[in-house]
PDB file of C-alpha atoms in Angstrom:
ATOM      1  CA  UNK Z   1      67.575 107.047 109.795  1.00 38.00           C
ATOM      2  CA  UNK Z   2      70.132 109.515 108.191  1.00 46.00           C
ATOM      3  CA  UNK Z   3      72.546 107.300 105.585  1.00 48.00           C
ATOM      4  CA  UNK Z   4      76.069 107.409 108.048  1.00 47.00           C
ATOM      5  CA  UNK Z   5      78.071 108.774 104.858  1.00 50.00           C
ATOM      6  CA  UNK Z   6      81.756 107.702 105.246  1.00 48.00           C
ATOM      7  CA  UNK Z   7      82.654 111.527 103.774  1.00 43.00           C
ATOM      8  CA  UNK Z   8      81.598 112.660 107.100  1.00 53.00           C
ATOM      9  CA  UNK Z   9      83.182 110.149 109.185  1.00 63.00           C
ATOM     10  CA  UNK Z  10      86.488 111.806 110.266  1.00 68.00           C
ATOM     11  CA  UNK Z  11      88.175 108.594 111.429  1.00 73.00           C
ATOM     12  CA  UNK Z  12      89.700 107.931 107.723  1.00 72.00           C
ATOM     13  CA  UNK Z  13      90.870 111.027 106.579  1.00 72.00           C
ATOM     14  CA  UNK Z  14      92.243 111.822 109.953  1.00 73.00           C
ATOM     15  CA  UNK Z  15      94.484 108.117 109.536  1.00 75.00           C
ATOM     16  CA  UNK Z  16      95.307 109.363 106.707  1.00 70.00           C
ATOM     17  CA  UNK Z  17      96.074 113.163 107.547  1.00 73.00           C
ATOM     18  CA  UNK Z  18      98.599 112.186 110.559  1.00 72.00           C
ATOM     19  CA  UNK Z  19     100.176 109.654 107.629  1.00 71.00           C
ATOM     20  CA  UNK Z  20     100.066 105.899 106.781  1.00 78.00           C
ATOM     21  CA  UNK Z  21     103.241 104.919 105.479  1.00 75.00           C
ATOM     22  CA  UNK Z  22     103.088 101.871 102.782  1.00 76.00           C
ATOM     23  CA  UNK Z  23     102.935  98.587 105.431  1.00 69.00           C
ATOM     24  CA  UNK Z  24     101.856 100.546 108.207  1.00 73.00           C
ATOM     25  CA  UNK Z  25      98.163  99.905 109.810  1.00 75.00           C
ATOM     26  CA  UNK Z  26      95.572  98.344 107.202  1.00 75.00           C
ATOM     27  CA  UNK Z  27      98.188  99.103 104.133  1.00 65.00           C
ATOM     28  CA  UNK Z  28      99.550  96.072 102.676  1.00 81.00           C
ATOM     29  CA  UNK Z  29     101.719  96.947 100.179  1.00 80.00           C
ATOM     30  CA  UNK Z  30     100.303  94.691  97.767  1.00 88.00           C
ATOM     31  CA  UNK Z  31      97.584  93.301  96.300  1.00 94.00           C
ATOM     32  CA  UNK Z  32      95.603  90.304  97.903  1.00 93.00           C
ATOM     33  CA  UNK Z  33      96.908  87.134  97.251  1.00 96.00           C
ATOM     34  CA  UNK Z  34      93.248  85.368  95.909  1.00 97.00           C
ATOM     35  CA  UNK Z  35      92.731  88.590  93.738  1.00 97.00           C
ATOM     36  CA  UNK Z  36      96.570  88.425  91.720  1.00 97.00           C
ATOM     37  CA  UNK Z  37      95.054  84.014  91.668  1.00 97.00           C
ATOM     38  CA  UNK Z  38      92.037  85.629  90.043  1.00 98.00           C
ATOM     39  CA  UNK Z  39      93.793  87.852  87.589  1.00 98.00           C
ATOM     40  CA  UNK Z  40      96.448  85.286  86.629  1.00 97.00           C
ATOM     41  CA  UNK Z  41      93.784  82.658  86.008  1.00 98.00           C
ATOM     42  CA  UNK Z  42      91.406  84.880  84.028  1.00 98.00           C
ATOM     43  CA  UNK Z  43      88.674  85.599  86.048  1.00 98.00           C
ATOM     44  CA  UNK Z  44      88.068  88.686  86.432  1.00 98.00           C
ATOM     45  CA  UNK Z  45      85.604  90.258  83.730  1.00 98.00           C
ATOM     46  CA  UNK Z  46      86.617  92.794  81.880  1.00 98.00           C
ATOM     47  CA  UNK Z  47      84.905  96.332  80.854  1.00 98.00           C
ATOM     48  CA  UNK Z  48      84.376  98.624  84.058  1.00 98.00           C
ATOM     49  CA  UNK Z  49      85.380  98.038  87.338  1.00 98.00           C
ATOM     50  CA  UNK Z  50      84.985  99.448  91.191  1.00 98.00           C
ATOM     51  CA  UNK Z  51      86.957  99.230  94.340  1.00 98.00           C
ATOM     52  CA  UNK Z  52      85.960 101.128  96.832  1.00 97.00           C
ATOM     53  CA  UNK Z  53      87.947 101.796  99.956  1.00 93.00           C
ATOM     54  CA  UNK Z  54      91.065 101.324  97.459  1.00 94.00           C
ATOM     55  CA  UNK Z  55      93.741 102.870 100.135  1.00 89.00           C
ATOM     56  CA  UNK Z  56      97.132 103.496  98.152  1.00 92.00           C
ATOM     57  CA  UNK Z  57      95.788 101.201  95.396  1.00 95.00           C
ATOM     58  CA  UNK Z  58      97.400  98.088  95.324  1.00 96.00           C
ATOM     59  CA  UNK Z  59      94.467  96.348  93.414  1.00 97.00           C
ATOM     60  CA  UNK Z  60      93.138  99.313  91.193  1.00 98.00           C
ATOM     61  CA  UNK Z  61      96.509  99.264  89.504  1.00 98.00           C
ATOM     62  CA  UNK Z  62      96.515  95.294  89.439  1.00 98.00           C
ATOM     63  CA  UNK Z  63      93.408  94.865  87.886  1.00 98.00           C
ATOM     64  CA  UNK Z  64      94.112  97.899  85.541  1.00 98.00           C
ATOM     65  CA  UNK Z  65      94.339  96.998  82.137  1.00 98.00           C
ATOM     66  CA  UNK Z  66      94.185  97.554  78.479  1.00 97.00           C
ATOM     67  CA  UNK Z  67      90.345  96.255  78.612  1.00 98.00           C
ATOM     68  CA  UNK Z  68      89.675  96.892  82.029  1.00 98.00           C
ATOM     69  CA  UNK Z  69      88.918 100.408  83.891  1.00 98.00           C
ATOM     70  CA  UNK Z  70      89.050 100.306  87.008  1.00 98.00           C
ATOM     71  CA  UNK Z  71      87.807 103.064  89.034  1.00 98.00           C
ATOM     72  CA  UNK Z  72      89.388 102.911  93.283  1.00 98.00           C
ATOM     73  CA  UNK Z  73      87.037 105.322  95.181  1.00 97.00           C
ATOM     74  CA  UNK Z  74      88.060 106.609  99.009  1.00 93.00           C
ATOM     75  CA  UNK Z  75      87.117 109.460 101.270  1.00 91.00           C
ATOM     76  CA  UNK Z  76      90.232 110.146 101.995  1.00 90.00           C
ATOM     77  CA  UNK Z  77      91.747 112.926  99.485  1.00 93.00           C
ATOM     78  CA  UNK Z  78      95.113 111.956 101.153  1.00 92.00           C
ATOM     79  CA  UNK Z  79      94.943 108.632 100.037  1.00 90.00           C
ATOM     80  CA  UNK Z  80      93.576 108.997  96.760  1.00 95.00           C
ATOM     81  CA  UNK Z  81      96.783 111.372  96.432  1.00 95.00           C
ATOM     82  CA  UNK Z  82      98.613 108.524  98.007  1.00 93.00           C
ATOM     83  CA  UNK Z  83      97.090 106.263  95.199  1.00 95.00           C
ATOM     84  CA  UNK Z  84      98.089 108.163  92.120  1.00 97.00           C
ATOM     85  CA  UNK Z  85     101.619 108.989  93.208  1.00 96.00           C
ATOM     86  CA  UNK Z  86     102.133 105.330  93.006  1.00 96.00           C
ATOM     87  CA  UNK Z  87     100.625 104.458  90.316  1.00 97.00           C
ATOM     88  CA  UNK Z  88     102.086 106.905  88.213  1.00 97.00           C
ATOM     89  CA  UNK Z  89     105.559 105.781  89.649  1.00 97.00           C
ATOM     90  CA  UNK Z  90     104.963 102.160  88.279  1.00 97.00           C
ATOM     91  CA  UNK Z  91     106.762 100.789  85.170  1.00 95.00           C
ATOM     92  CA  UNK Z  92     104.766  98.982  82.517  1.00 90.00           C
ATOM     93  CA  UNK Z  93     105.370  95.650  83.932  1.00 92.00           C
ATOM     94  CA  UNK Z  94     104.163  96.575  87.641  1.00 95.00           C
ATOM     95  CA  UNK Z  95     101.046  97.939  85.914  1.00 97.00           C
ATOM     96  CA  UNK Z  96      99.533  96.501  82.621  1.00 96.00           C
ATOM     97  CA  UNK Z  97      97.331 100.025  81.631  1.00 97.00           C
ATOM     98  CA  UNK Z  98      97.815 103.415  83.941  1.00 97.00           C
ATOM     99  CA  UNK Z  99      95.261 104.829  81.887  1.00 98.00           C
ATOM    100  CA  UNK Z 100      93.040 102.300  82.805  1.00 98.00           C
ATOM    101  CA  UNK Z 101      93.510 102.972  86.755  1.00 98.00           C
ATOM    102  CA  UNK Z 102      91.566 105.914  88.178  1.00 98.00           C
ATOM    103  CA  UNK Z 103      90.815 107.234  91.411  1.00 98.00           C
ATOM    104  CA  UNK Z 104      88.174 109.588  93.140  1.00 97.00           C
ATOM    105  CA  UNK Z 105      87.294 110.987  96.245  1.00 94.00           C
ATOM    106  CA  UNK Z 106      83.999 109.918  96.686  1.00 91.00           C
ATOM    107  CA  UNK Z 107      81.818 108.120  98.981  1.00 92.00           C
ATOM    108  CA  UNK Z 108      80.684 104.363  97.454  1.00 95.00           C
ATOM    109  CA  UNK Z 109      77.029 105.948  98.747  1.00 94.00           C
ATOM    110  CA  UNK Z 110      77.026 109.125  97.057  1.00 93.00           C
ATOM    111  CA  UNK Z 111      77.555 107.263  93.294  1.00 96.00           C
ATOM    112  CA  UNK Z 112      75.194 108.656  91.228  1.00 96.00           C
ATOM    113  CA  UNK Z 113      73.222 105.132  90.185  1.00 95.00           C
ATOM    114  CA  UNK Z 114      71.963 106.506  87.114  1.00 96.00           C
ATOM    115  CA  UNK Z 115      75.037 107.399  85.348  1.00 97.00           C
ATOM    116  CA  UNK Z 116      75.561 104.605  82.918  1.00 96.00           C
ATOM    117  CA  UNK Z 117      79.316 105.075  84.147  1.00 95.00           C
ATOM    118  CA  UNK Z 118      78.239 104.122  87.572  1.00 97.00           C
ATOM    119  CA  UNK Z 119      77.408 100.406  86.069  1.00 98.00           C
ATOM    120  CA  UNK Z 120      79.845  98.055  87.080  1.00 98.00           C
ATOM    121  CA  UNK Z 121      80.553  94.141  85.506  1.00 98.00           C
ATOM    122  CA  UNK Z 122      83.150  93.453  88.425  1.00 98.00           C
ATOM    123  CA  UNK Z 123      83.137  95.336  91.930  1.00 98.00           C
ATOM    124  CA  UNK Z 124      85.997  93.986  94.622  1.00 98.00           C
ATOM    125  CA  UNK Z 125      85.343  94.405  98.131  1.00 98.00           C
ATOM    126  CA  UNK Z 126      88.276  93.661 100.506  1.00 96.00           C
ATOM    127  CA  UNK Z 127      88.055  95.125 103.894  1.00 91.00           C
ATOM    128  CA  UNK Z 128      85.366  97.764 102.618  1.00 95.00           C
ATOM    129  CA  UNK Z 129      82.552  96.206 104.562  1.00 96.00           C
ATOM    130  CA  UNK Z 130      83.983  95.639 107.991  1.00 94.00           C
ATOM    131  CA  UNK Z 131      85.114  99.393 107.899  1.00 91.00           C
ATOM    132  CA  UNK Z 132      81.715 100.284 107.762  1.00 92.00           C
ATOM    133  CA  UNK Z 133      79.846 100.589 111.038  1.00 90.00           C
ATOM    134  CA  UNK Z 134      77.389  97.683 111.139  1.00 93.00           C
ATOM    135  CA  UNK Z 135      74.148  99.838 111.094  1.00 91.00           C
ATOM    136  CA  UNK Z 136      74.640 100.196 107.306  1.00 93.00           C
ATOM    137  CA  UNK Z 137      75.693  97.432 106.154  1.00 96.00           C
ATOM    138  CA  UNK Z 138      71.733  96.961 104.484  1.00 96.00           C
ATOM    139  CA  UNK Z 139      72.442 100.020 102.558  1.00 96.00           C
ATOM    140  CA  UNK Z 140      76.187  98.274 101.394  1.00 97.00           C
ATOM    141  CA  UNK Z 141      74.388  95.712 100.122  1.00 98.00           C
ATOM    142  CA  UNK Z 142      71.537  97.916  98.422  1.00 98.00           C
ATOM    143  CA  UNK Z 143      73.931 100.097  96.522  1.00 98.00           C
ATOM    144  CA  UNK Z 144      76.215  97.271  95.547  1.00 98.00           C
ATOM    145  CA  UNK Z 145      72.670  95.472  93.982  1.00 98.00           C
ATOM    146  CA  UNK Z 146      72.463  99.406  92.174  1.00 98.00           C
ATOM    147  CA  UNK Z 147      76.002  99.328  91.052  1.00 98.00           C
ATOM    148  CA  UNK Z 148      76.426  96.029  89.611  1.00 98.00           C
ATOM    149  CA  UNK Z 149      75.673  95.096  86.074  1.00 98.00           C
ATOM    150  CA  UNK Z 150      73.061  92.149  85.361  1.00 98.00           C
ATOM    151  CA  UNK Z 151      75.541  89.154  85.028  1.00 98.00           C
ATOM    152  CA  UNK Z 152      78.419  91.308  86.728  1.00 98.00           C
ATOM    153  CA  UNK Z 153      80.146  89.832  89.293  1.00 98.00           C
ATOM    154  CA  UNK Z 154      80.896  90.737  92.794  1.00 98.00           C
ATOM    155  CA  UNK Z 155      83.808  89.593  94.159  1.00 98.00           C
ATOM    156  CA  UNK Z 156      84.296  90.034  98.432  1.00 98.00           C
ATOM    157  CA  UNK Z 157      87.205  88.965 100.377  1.00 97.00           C
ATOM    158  CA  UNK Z 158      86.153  88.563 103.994  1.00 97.00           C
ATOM    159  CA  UNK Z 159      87.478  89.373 106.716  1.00 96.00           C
ATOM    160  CA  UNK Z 160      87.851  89.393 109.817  1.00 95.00           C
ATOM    161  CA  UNK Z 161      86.311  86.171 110.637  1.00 96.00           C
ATOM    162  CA  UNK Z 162      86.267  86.067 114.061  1.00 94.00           C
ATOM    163  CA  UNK Z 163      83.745  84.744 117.066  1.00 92.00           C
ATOM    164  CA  UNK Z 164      81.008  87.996 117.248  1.00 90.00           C
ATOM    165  CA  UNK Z 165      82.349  90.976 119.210  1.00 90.00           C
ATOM    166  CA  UNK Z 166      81.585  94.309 119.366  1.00 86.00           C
ATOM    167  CA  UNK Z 167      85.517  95.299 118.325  1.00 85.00           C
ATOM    168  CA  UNK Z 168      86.324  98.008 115.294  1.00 80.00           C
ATOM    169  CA  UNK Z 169      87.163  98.675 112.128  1.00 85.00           C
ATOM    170  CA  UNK Z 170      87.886  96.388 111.161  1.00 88.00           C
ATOM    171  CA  UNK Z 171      84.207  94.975 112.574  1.00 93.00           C
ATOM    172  CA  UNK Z 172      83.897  91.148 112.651  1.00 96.00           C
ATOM    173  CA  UNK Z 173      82.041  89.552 109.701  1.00 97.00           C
ATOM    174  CA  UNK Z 174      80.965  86.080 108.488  1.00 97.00           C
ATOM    175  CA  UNK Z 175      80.410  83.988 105.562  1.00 98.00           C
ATOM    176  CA  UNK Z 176      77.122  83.855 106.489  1.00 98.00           C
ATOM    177  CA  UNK Z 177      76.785  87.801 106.913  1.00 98.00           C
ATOM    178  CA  UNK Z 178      77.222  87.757 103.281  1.00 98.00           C
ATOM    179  CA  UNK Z 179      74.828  85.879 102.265  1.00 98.00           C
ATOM    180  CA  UNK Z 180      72.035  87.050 104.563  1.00 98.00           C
ATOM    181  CA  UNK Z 181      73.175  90.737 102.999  1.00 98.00           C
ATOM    182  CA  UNK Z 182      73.328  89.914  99.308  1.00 98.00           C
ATOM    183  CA  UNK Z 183      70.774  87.355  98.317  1.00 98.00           C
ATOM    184  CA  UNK Z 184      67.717  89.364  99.177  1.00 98.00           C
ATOM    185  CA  UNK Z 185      69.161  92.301  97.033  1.00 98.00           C
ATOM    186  CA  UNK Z 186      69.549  89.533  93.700  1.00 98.00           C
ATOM    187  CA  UNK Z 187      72.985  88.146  93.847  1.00 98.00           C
ATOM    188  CA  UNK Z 188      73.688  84.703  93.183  1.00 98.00           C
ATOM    189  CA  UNK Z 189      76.156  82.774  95.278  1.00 98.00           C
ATOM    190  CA  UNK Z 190      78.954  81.321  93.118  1.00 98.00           C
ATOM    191  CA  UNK Z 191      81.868  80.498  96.099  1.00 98.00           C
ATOM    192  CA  UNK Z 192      81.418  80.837  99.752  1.00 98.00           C
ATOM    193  CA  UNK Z 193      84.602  79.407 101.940  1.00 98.00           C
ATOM    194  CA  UNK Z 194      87.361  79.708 104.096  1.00 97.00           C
ATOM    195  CA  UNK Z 195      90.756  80.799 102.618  1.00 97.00           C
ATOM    196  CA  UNK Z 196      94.158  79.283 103.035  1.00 96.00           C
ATOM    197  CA  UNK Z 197      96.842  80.742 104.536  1.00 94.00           C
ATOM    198  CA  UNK Z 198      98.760  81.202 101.431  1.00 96.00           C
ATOM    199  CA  UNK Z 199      95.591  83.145  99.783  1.00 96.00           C
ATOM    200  CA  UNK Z 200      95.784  85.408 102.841  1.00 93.00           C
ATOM    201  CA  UNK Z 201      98.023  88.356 103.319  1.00 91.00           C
ATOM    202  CA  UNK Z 202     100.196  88.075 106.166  1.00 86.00           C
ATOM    203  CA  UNK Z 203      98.000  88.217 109.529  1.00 84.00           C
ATOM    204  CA  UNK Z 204      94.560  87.527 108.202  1.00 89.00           C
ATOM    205  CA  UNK Z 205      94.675  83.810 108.462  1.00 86.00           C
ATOM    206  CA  UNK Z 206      93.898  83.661 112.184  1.00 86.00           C
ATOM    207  CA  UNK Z 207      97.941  83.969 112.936  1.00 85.00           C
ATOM    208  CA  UNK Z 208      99.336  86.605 115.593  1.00 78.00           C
ATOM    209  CA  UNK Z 209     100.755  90.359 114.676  1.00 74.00           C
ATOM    210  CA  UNK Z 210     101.906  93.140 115.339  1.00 74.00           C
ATOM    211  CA  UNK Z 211      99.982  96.249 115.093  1.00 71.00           C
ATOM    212  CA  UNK Z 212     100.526  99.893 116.668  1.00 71.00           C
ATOM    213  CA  UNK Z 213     103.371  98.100 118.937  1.00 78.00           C
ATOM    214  CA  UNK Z 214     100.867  95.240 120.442  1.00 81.00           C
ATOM    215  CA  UNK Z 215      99.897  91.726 119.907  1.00 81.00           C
ATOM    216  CA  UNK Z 216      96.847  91.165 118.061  1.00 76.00           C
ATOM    217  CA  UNK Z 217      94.579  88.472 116.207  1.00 78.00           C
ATOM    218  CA  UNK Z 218      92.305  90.261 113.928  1.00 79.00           C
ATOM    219  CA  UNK Z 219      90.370  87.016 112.647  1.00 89.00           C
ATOM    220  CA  UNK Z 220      91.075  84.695 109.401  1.00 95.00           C
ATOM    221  CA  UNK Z 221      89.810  85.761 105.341  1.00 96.00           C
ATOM    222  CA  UNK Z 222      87.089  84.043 103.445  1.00 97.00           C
ATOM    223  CA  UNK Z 223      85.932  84.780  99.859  1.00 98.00           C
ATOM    224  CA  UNK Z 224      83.103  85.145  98.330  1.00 98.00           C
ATOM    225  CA  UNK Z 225      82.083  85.097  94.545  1.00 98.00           C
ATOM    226  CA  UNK Z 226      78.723  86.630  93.511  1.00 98.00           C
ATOM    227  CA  UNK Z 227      76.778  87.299  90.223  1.00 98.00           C
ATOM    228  CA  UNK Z 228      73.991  89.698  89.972  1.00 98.00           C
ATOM    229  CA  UNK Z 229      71.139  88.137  88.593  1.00 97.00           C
TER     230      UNK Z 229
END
C-alpha cells in the first residue's frame, strides 16, 4: 500500500489557501490548556522538540525556549507562513525564545529518520492523529517510535472521543486507540485518562458549538503521556 502522504492530500492546504482566520475552524488561538499545565509545572523535557500539524503555532511558540527547540511541521506553506508572522509579532513575554521556535513545510512522514536532528526528547500531538485518515494511523505510530529519543517522551492530547463513527477530520479516536497503536512500537504508558473541562479548550469537552454556522458535538479530550523505552 502506497504511504497516503499528507503533502499530497489537498484538503489542508486548500483550508488554508481560501483562509483560516485566528478562531475560525480547528484554530484556537491559543495553546491547549493541559500543555501551558505542563509547561508551568515543568514537565516538559527540554533539548529538541516536534509538533507536527502545528497550524498558526500556538504551542511551538509556547514551548519555545531558551533550552528548548521546537520545530512545528505542516503541509500547508500557508500556514507555516501563518505561523511565523505570529511568532515574529510576539513580545518577549508572549514567547520565552523566538529563536528557539521554527517551522517547516514538511510532511511528519517524509522526516528523514537518520538525521540526528530528526531525534526528538519531547513530540506533542494534539489533533495530528485524528486528521489523519485511519488507514495510516500504523505508520503514525511507526514514525513517531523512529522520531522519538530513548527516554523521550511523547505527549498526545486526544481527541475527539466520541462513540465510533465513520465522521472526518477530525476522525474519532480513543484512549484505547492509543495504546493498541503505541505499545507494540516501544512506548511506555505513563497517563492514560479523561480530561476536565477546564484542561479542554472550549468545545472539546463533550459541550455543544458552533462551527461553519451549525450545531455540533465533536467528542470530549483525553491525554496521554508516553516514554519511549
Amino acid at each position: 500500500m502506497e504511504v497516503n502522504n499528507e503533502l499530497k492530500h489537498a484538503r489542508w492546504t486548500e483550508m488554508w489557501e481560501a483562509g483560516i482566520a485566528p478562531g475560525e475552524k480547528f484554530d484556537t488561538q491559543s495553546p491547549s490548556p493541559l500543555l501551558a499545565k505542563f509547561i508551568k509545572e515543568d514537565r516538559i523535557p527540554n533539548g529538541r522538540a516536534l509538533v507536527p500539524g502545528c497550524g498558526r503555532g500556538y504551542d511551538v511558540t509556547a514551548l519555545a525556549a531558551p533550552g528548548r527547540y521546537v520545530l512545528g511541521l505542516d503541509i500547508a506553506e500557508k500556514a507555516v507562513e501563518a505561523a511565523r508572522d505570529r511568532r515574529d509579532a510576539l513580545s518577549e513575554d508572549q514567547c520565552a525564545s523566538k529563536e528557539n521556535a521554527d517551522f517547516q513545510t514538511t510532511s511528519f512522514f517524509d522526516l528523514d529518520v537518520s538525521d540526528p536532528n530528526n531525534k526528538f526528547d519531547f513530540i506533542y500531538d494534539y489533533t495530528f492523529l485524528c486528521a489523519l485518515d485511519p488507514s495510516i494511523r500504523t505508520l503514525w505510530a511507526e514514525q513517531m517510535a523512529r522520531l522519538t529519543k530513548p527516554n523521550g517522551e511523547l505527549l498526545t492530547l486526544i481527541f475527539p472521543i466520541r462513540p465510533p463513527d465513520e465522521a472526518g477530520p477530525p476522525f474519532q479516536v480513543s484512549l484505547e486507540l492509543y495504546k493498541e497503536l503505541l505499545l507494540p512500537v516501544g512506548f511506555q504508558c505513563l497517563e492514560l485518562e479523561l480530561l476536565p473541562s477546564e484542561l479542554c479548550h472550549t468545545g472539546r469537552d463533550g459541550t455543544e458549538v458552533t462551527y461553519d454556522g451549525k450545531p455540533k458535538v465533536f467528542g470530549t479530550s483525553g491525554i496521554g503521556h508516553w516514554r519511549k523505552l
